[in-house]
PDB file of C-alpha atoms in Angstrom:
ATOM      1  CA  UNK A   1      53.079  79.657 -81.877  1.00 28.00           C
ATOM      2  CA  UNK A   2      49.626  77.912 -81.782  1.00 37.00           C
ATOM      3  CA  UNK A   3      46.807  79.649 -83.699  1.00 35.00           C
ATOM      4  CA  UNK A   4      45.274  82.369 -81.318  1.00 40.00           C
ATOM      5  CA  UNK A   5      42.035  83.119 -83.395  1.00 45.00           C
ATOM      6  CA  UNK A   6      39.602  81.188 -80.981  1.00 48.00           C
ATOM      7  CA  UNK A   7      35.859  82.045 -81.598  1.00 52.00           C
ATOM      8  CA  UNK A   8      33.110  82.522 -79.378  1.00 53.00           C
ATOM      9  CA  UNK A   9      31.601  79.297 -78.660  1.00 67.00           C
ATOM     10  CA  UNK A  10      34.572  77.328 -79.035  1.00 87.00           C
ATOM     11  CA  UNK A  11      36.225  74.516 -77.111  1.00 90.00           C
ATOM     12  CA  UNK A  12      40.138  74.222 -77.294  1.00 92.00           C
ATOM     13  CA  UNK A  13      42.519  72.540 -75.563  1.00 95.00           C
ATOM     14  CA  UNK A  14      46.602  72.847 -75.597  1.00 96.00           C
ATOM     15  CA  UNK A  15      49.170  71.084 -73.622  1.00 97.00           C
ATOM     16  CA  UNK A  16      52.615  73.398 -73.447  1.00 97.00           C
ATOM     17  CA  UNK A  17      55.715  71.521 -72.834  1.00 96.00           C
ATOM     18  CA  UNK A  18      56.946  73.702 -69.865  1.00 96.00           C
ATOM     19  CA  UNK A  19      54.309  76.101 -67.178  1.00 97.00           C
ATOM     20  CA  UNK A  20      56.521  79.006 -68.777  1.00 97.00           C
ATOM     21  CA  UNK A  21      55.334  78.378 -72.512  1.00 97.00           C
ATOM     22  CA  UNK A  22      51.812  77.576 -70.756  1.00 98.00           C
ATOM     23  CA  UNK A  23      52.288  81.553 -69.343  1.00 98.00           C
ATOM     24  CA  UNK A  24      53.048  82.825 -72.788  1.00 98.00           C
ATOM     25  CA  UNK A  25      50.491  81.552 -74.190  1.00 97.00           C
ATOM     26  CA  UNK A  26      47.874  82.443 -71.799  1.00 98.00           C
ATOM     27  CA  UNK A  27      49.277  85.962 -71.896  1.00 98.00           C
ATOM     28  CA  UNK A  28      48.863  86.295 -75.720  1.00 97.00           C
ATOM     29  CA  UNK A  29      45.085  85.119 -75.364  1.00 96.00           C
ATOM     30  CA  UNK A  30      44.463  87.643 -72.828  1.00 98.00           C
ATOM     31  CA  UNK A  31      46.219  90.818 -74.783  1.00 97.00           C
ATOM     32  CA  UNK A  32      44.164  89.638 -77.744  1.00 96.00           C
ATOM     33  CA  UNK A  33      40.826  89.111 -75.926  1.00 96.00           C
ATOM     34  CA  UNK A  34      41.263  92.482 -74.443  1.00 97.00           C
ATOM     35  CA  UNK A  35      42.381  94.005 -77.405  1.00 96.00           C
ATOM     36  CA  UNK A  36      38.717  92.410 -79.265  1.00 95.00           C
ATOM     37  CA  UNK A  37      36.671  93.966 -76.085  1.00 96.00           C
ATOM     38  CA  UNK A  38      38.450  97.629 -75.932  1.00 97.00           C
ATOM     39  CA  UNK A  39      37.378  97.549 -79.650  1.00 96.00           C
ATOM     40  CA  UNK A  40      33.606  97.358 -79.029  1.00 95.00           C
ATOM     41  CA  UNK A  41      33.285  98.731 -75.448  1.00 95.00           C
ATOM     42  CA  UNK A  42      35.196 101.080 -72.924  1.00 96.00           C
ATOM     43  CA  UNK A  43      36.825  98.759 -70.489  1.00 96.00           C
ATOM     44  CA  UNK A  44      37.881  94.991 -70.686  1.00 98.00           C
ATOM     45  CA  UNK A  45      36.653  92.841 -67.665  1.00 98.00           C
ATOM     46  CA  UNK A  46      39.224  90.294 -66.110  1.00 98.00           C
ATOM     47  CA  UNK A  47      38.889  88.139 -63.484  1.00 98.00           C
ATOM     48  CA  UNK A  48      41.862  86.593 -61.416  1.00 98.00           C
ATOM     49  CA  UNK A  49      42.489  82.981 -60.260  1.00 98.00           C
ATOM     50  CA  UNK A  50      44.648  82.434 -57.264  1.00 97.00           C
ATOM     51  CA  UNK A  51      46.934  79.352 -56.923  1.00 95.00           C
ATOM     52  CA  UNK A  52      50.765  78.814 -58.243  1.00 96.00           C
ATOM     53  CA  UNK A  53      50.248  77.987 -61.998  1.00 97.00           C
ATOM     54  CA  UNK A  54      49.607  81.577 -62.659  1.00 98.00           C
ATOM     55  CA  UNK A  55      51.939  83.179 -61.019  1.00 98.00           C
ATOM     56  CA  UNK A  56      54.220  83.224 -64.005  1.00 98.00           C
ATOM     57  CA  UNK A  57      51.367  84.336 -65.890  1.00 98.00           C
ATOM     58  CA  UNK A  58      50.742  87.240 -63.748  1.00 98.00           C
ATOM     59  CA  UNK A  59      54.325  88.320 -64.135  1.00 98.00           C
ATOM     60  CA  UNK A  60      54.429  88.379 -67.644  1.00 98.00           C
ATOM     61  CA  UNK A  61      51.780  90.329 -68.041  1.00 98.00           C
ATOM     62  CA  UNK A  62      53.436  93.436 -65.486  1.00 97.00           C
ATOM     63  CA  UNK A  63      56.597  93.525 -67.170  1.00 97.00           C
ATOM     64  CA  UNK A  64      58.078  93.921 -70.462  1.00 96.00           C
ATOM     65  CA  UNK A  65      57.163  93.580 -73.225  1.00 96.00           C
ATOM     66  CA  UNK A  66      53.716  92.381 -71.949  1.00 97.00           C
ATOM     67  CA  UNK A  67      52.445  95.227 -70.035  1.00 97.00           C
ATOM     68  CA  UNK A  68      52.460  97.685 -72.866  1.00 97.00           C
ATOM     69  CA  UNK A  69      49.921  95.235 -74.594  1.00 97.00           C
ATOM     70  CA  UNK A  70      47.372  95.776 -72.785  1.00 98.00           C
ATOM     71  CA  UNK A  71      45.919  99.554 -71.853  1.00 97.00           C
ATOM     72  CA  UNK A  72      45.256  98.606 -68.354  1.00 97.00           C
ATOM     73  CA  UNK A  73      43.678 102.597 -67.440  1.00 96.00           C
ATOM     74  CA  UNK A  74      41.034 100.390 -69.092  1.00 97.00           C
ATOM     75  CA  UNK A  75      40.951  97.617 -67.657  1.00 98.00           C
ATOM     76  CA  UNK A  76      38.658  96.081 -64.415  1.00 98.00           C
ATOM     77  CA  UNK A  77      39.705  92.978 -62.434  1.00 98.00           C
ATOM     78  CA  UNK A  78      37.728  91.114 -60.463  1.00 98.00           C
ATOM     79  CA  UNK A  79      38.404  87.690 -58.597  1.00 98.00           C
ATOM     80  CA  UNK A  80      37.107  83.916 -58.927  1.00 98.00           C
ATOM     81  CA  UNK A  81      36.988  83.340 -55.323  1.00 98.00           C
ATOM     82  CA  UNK A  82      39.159  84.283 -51.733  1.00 98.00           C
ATOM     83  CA  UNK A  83      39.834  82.600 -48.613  1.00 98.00           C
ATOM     84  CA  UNK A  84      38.101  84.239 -45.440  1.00 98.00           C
ATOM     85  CA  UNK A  85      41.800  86.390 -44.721  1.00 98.00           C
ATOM     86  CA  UNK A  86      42.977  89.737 -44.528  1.00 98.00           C
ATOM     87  CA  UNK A  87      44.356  90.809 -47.946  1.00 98.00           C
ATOM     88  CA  UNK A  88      47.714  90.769 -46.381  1.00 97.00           C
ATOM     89  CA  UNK A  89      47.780  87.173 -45.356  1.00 98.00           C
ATOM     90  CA  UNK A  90      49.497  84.737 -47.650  1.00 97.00           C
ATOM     91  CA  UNK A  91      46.919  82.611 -48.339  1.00 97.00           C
ATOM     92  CA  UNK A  92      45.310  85.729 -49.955  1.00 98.00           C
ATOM     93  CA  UNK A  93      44.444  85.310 -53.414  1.00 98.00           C
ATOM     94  CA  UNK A  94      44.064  88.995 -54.057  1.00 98.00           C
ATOM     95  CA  UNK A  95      47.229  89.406 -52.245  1.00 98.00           C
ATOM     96  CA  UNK A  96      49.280  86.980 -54.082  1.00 98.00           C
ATOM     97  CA  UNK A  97      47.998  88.590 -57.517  1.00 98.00           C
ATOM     98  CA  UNK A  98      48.761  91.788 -55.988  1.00 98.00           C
ATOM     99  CA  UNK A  99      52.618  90.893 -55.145  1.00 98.00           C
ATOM    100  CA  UNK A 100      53.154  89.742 -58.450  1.00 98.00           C
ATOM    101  CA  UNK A 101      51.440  91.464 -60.442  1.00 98.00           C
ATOM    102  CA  UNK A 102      48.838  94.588 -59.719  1.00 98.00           C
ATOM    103  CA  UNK A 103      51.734  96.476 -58.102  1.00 97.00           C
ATOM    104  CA  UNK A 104      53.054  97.123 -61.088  1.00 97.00           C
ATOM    105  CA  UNK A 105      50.417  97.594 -63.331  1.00 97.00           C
ATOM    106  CA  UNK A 106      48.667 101.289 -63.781  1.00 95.00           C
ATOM    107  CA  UNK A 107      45.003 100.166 -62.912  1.00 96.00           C
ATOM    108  CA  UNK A 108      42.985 102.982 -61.052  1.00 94.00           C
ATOM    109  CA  UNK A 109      42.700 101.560 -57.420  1.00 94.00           C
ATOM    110  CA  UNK A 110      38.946 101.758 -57.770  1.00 96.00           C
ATOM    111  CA  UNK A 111      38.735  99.325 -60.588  1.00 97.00           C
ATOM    112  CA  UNK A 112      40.784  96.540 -58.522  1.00 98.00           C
ATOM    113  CA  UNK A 113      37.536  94.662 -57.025  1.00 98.00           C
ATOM    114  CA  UNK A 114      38.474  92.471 -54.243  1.00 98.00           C
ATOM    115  CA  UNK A 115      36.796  90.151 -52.049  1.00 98.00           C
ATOM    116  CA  UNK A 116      36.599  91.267 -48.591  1.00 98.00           C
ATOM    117  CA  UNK A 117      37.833  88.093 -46.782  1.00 98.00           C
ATOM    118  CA  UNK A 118      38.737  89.861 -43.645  1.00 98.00           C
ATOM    119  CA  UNK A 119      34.690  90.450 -42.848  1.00 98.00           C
ATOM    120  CA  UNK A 120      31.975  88.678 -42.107  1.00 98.00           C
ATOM    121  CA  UNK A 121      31.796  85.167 -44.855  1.00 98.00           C
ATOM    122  CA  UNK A 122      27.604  86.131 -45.298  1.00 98.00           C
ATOM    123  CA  UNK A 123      28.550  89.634 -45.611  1.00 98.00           C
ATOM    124  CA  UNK A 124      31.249  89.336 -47.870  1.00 98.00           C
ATOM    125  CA  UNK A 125      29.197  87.395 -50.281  1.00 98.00           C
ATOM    126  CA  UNK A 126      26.518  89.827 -50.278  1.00 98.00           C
ATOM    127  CA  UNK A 127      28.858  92.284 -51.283  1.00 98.00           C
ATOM    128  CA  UNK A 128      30.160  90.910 -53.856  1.00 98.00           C
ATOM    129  CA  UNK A 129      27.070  89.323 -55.071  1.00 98.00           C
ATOM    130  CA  UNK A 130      25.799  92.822 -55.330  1.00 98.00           C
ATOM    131  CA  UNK A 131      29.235  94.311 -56.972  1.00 98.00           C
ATOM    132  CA  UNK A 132      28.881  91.825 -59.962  1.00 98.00           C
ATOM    133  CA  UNK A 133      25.035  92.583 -60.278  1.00 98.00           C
ATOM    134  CA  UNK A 134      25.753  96.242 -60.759  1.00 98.00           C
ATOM    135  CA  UNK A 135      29.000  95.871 -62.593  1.00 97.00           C
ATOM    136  CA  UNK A 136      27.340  92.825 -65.276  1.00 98.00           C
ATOM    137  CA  UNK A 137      23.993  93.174 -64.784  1.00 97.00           C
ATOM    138  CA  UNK A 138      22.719  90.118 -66.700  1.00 95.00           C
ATOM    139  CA  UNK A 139      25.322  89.638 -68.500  1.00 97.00           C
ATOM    140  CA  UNK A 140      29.266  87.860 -67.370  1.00 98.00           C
ATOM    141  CA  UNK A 141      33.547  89.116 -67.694  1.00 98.00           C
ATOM    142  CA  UNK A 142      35.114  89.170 -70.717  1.00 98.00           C
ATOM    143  CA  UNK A 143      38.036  86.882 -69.735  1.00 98.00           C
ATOM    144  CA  UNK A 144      38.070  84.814 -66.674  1.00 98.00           C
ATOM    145  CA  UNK A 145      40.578  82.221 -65.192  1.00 98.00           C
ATOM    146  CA  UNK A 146      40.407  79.245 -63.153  1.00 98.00           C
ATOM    147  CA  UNK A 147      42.631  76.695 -61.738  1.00 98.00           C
ATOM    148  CA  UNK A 148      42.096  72.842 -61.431  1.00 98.00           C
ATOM    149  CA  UNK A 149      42.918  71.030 -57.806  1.00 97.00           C
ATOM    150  CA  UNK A 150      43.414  67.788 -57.349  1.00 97.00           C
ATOM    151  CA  UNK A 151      40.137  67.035 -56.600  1.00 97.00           C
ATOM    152  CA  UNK A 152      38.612  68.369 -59.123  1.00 97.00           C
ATOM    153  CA  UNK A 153      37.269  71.322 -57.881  1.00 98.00           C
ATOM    154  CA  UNK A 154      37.752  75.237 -59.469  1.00 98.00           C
ATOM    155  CA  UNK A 155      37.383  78.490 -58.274  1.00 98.00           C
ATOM    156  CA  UNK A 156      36.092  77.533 -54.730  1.00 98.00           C
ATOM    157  CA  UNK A 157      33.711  75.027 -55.809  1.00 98.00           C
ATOM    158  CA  UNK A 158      34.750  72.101 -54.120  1.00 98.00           C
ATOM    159  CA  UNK A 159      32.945  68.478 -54.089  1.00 97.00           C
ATOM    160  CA  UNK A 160      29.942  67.907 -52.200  1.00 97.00           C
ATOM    161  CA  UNK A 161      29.426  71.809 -51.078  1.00 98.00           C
ATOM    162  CA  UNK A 162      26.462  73.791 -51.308  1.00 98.00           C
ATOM    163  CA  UNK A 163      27.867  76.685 -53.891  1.00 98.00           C
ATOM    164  CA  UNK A 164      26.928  73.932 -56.709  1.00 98.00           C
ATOM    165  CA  UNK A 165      23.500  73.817 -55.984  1.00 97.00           C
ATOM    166  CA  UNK A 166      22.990  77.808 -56.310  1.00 97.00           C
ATOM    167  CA  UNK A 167      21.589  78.967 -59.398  1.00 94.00           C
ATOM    168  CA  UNK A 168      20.483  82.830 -57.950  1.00 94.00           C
ATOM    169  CA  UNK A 169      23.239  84.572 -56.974  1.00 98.00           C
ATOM    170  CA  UNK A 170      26.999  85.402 -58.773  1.00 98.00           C
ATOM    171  CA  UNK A 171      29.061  84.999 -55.507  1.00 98.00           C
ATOM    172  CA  UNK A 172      28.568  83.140 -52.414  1.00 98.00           C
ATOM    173  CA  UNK A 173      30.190  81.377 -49.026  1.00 98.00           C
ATOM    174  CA  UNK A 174      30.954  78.206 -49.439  1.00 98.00           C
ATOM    175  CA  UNK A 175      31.485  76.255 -46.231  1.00 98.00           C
ATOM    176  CA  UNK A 176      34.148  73.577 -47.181  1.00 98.00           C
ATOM    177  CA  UNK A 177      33.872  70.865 -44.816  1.00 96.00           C
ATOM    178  CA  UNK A 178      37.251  68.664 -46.068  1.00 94.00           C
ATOM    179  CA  UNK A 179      38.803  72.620 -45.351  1.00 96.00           C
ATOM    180  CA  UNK A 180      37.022  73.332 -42.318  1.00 97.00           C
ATOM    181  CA  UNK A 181      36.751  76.474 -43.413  1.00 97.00           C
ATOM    182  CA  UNK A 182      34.744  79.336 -45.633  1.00 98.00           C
ATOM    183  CA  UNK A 183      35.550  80.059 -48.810  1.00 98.00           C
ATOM    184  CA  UNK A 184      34.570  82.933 -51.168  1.00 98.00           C
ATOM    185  CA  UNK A 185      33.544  81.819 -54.686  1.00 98.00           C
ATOM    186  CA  UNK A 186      31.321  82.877 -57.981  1.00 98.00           C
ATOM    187  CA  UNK A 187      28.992  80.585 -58.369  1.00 98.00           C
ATOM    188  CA  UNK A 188      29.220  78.387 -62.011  1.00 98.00           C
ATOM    189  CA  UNK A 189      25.727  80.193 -63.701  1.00 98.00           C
ATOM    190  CA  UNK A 190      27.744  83.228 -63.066  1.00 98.00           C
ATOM    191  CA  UNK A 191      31.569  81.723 -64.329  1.00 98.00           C
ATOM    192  CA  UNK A 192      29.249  80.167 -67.488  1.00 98.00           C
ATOM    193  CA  UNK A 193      28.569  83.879 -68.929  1.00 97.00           C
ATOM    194  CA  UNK A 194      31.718  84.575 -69.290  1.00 97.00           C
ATOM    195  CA  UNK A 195      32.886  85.058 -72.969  1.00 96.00           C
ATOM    196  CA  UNK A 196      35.841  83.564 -72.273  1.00 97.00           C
ATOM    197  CA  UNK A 197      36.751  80.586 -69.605  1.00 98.00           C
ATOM    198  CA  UNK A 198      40.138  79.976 -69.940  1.00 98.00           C
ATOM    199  CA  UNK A 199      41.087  77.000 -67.764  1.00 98.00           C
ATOM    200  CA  UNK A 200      45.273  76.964 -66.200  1.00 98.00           C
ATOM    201  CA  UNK A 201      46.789  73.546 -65.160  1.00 98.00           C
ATOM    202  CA  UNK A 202      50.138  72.310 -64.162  1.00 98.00           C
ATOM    203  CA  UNK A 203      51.849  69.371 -62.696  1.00 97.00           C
ATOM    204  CA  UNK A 204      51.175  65.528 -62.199  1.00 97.00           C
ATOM    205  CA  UNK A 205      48.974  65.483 -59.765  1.00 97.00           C
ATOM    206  CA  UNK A 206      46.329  67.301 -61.124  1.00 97.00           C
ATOM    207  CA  UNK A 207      46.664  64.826 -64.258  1.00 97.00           C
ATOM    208  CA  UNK A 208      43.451  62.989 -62.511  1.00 97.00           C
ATOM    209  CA  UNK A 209      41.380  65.593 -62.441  1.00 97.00           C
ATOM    210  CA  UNK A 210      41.863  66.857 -65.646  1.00 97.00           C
ATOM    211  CA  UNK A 211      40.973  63.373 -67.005  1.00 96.00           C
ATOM    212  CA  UNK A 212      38.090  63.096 -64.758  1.00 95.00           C
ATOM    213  CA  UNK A 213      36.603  66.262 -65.811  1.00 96.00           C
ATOM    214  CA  UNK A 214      37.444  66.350 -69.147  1.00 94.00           C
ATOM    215  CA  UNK A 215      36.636  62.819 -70.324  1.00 93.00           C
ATOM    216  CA  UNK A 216      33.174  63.563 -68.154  1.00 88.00           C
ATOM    217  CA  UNK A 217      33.773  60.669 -65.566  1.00 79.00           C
ATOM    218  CA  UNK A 218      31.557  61.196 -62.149  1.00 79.00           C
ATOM    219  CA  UNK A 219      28.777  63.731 -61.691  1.00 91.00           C
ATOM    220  CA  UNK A 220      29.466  67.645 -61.452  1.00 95.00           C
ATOM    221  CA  UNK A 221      29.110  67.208 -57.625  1.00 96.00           C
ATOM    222  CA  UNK A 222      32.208  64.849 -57.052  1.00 96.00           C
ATOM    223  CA  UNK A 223      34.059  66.834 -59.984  1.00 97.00           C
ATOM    224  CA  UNK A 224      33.104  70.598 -59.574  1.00 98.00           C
ATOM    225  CA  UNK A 225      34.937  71.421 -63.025  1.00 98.00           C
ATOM    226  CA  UNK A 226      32.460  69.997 -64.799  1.00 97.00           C
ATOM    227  CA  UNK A 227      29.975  72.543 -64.493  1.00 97.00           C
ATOM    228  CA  UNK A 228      32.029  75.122 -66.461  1.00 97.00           C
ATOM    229  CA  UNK A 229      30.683  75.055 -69.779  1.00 95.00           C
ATOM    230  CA  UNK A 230      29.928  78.553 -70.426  1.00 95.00           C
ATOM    231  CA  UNK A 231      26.730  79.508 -72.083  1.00 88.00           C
ATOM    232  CA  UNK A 232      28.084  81.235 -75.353  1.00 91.00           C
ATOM    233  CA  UNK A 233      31.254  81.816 -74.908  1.00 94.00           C
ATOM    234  CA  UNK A 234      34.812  79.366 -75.568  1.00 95.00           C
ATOM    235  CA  UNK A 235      36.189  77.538 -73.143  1.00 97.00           C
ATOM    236  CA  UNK A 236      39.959  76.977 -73.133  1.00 97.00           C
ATOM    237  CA  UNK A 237      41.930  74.333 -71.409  1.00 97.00           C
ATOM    238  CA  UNK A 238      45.871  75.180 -70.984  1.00 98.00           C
ATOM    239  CA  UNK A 239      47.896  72.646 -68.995  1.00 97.00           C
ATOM    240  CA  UNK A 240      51.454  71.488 -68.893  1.00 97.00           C
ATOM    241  CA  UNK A 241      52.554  67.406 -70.145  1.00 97.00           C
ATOM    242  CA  UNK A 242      52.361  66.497 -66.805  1.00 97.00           C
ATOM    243  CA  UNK A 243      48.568  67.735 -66.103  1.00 97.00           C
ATOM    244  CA  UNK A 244      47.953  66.049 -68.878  1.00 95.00           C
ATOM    245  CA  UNK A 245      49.307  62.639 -67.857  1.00 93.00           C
ATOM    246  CA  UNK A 246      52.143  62.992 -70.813  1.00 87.00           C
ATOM    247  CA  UNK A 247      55.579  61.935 -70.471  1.00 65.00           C
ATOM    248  CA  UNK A 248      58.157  65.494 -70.662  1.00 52.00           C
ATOM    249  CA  UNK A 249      60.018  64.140 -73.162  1.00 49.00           C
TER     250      UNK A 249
END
């Protein structure tokens, strides 16, 4: 097992053979970051990231031995970002997290905090915008995912959008032109309080945007990753060999 006892402040990175070992050992970073924020505080503050990596992820966590780890009753969970559907559409990522995982989990329903992507995109923002200001005030979640796509973009921060030029609000609409379509997204200041970022990659062709963002090639606006680098707290980078342009064997 690699060492778990990341600090605050810290940068790590870990490439996992397989996206199942990847799953474990994002799972044992979240019981214990949970476990060190239940110590000092009521409730432990998680936010989601939608996508396939985590999907194993997600169902480790809801079933044994996993989901005894973790005292959920305590728990809020937030998410990084939503397409503008019902909950109940695929594309959901509150609905995909539900499936296959918050189903089985004992939060209270009132500490599941979705994005509404079936209103309005303005209004939806505003809402949220507001839910984080009263949930965080200035301050930012105690764990929080996010993916990598292809093109380098996280949560829904993609290249050349207006969302990376906002530096006063937590959660906006994005209008994503290569998409042609609104998007849902915290805004990086926001993602950057975090005290934990904890970054989920798989497969070979994200392998370019890992080494574009992490070896700091481009500006943040062509590589969207690049402006997570939370204010105090770690940043963690779990991928796969192929995300990390390494041969499997």
């Amino acid at each position: 097992m690699e060492r778990m006892g990341w600090v605050m402040g810290e940068r790590v990175m870990r490439v996992l053979p397989t996206l199942g070992l990847l799953a474990e050992m994002a799972a044992g970073r979240i019981v214990a970051v949970a476990s060190a924020a239940m110590g000092r505080k009521e409730r432990f503050s998680l936010v989601l990231t939608g996508g396939s990596t985590p999907k194993p992820l997600y169902r480790l966590l809801s079933g044994a031995p996993w989901v005894d780890r973790i005292d959920w009753s305590r728990v809020d969970i937030f998410f990084g970002d939503e397409r503008c559907v019902p909950p109940d559409d695929p594309a959901s990522n509150y609905g995909m997290a539900k499936e296959t995982m918050l189903d089985a989990l004992p939060i209270p329903g009132d500490r599941i905090h979705r994005m509404r992507g079936e209103i309005a995109p303005a209004a939806a923002a505003a809402e949220y915008d507001a839910l984080l200001r009263s949930h965080f005030g200035d301050g930012g979640a105690d764990m929080l995912l996010l993916g990598l796509g292809a093109n380098a973009h996280t949560a829904s921060l993609f290249p050349h959008t207006a969302a990376l030029h906002d530096t006063g609000h937590r959660a906006v609409e994005n209008w994503v032109g290569e998409l042609g379509a609104h998007r849902l997204t915290m805004t990086a200041g926001f993602i950057n309080r975090a005290a934990e970022v904890m970054f989920l990659v798989s497969g070979a062709e994200k392998a370019e945007a890992v080494r574009r963002v992490l070896e700091g090639e481009g500006d943040p606006e062509s590589a969207p990753a690049r402006l997570i680098d939370p204010t105090d707290g770690a940043l963690v980078w779990l991928m796969d060999t192929m995300a990390a342009g390494m041969d499997q064997d």
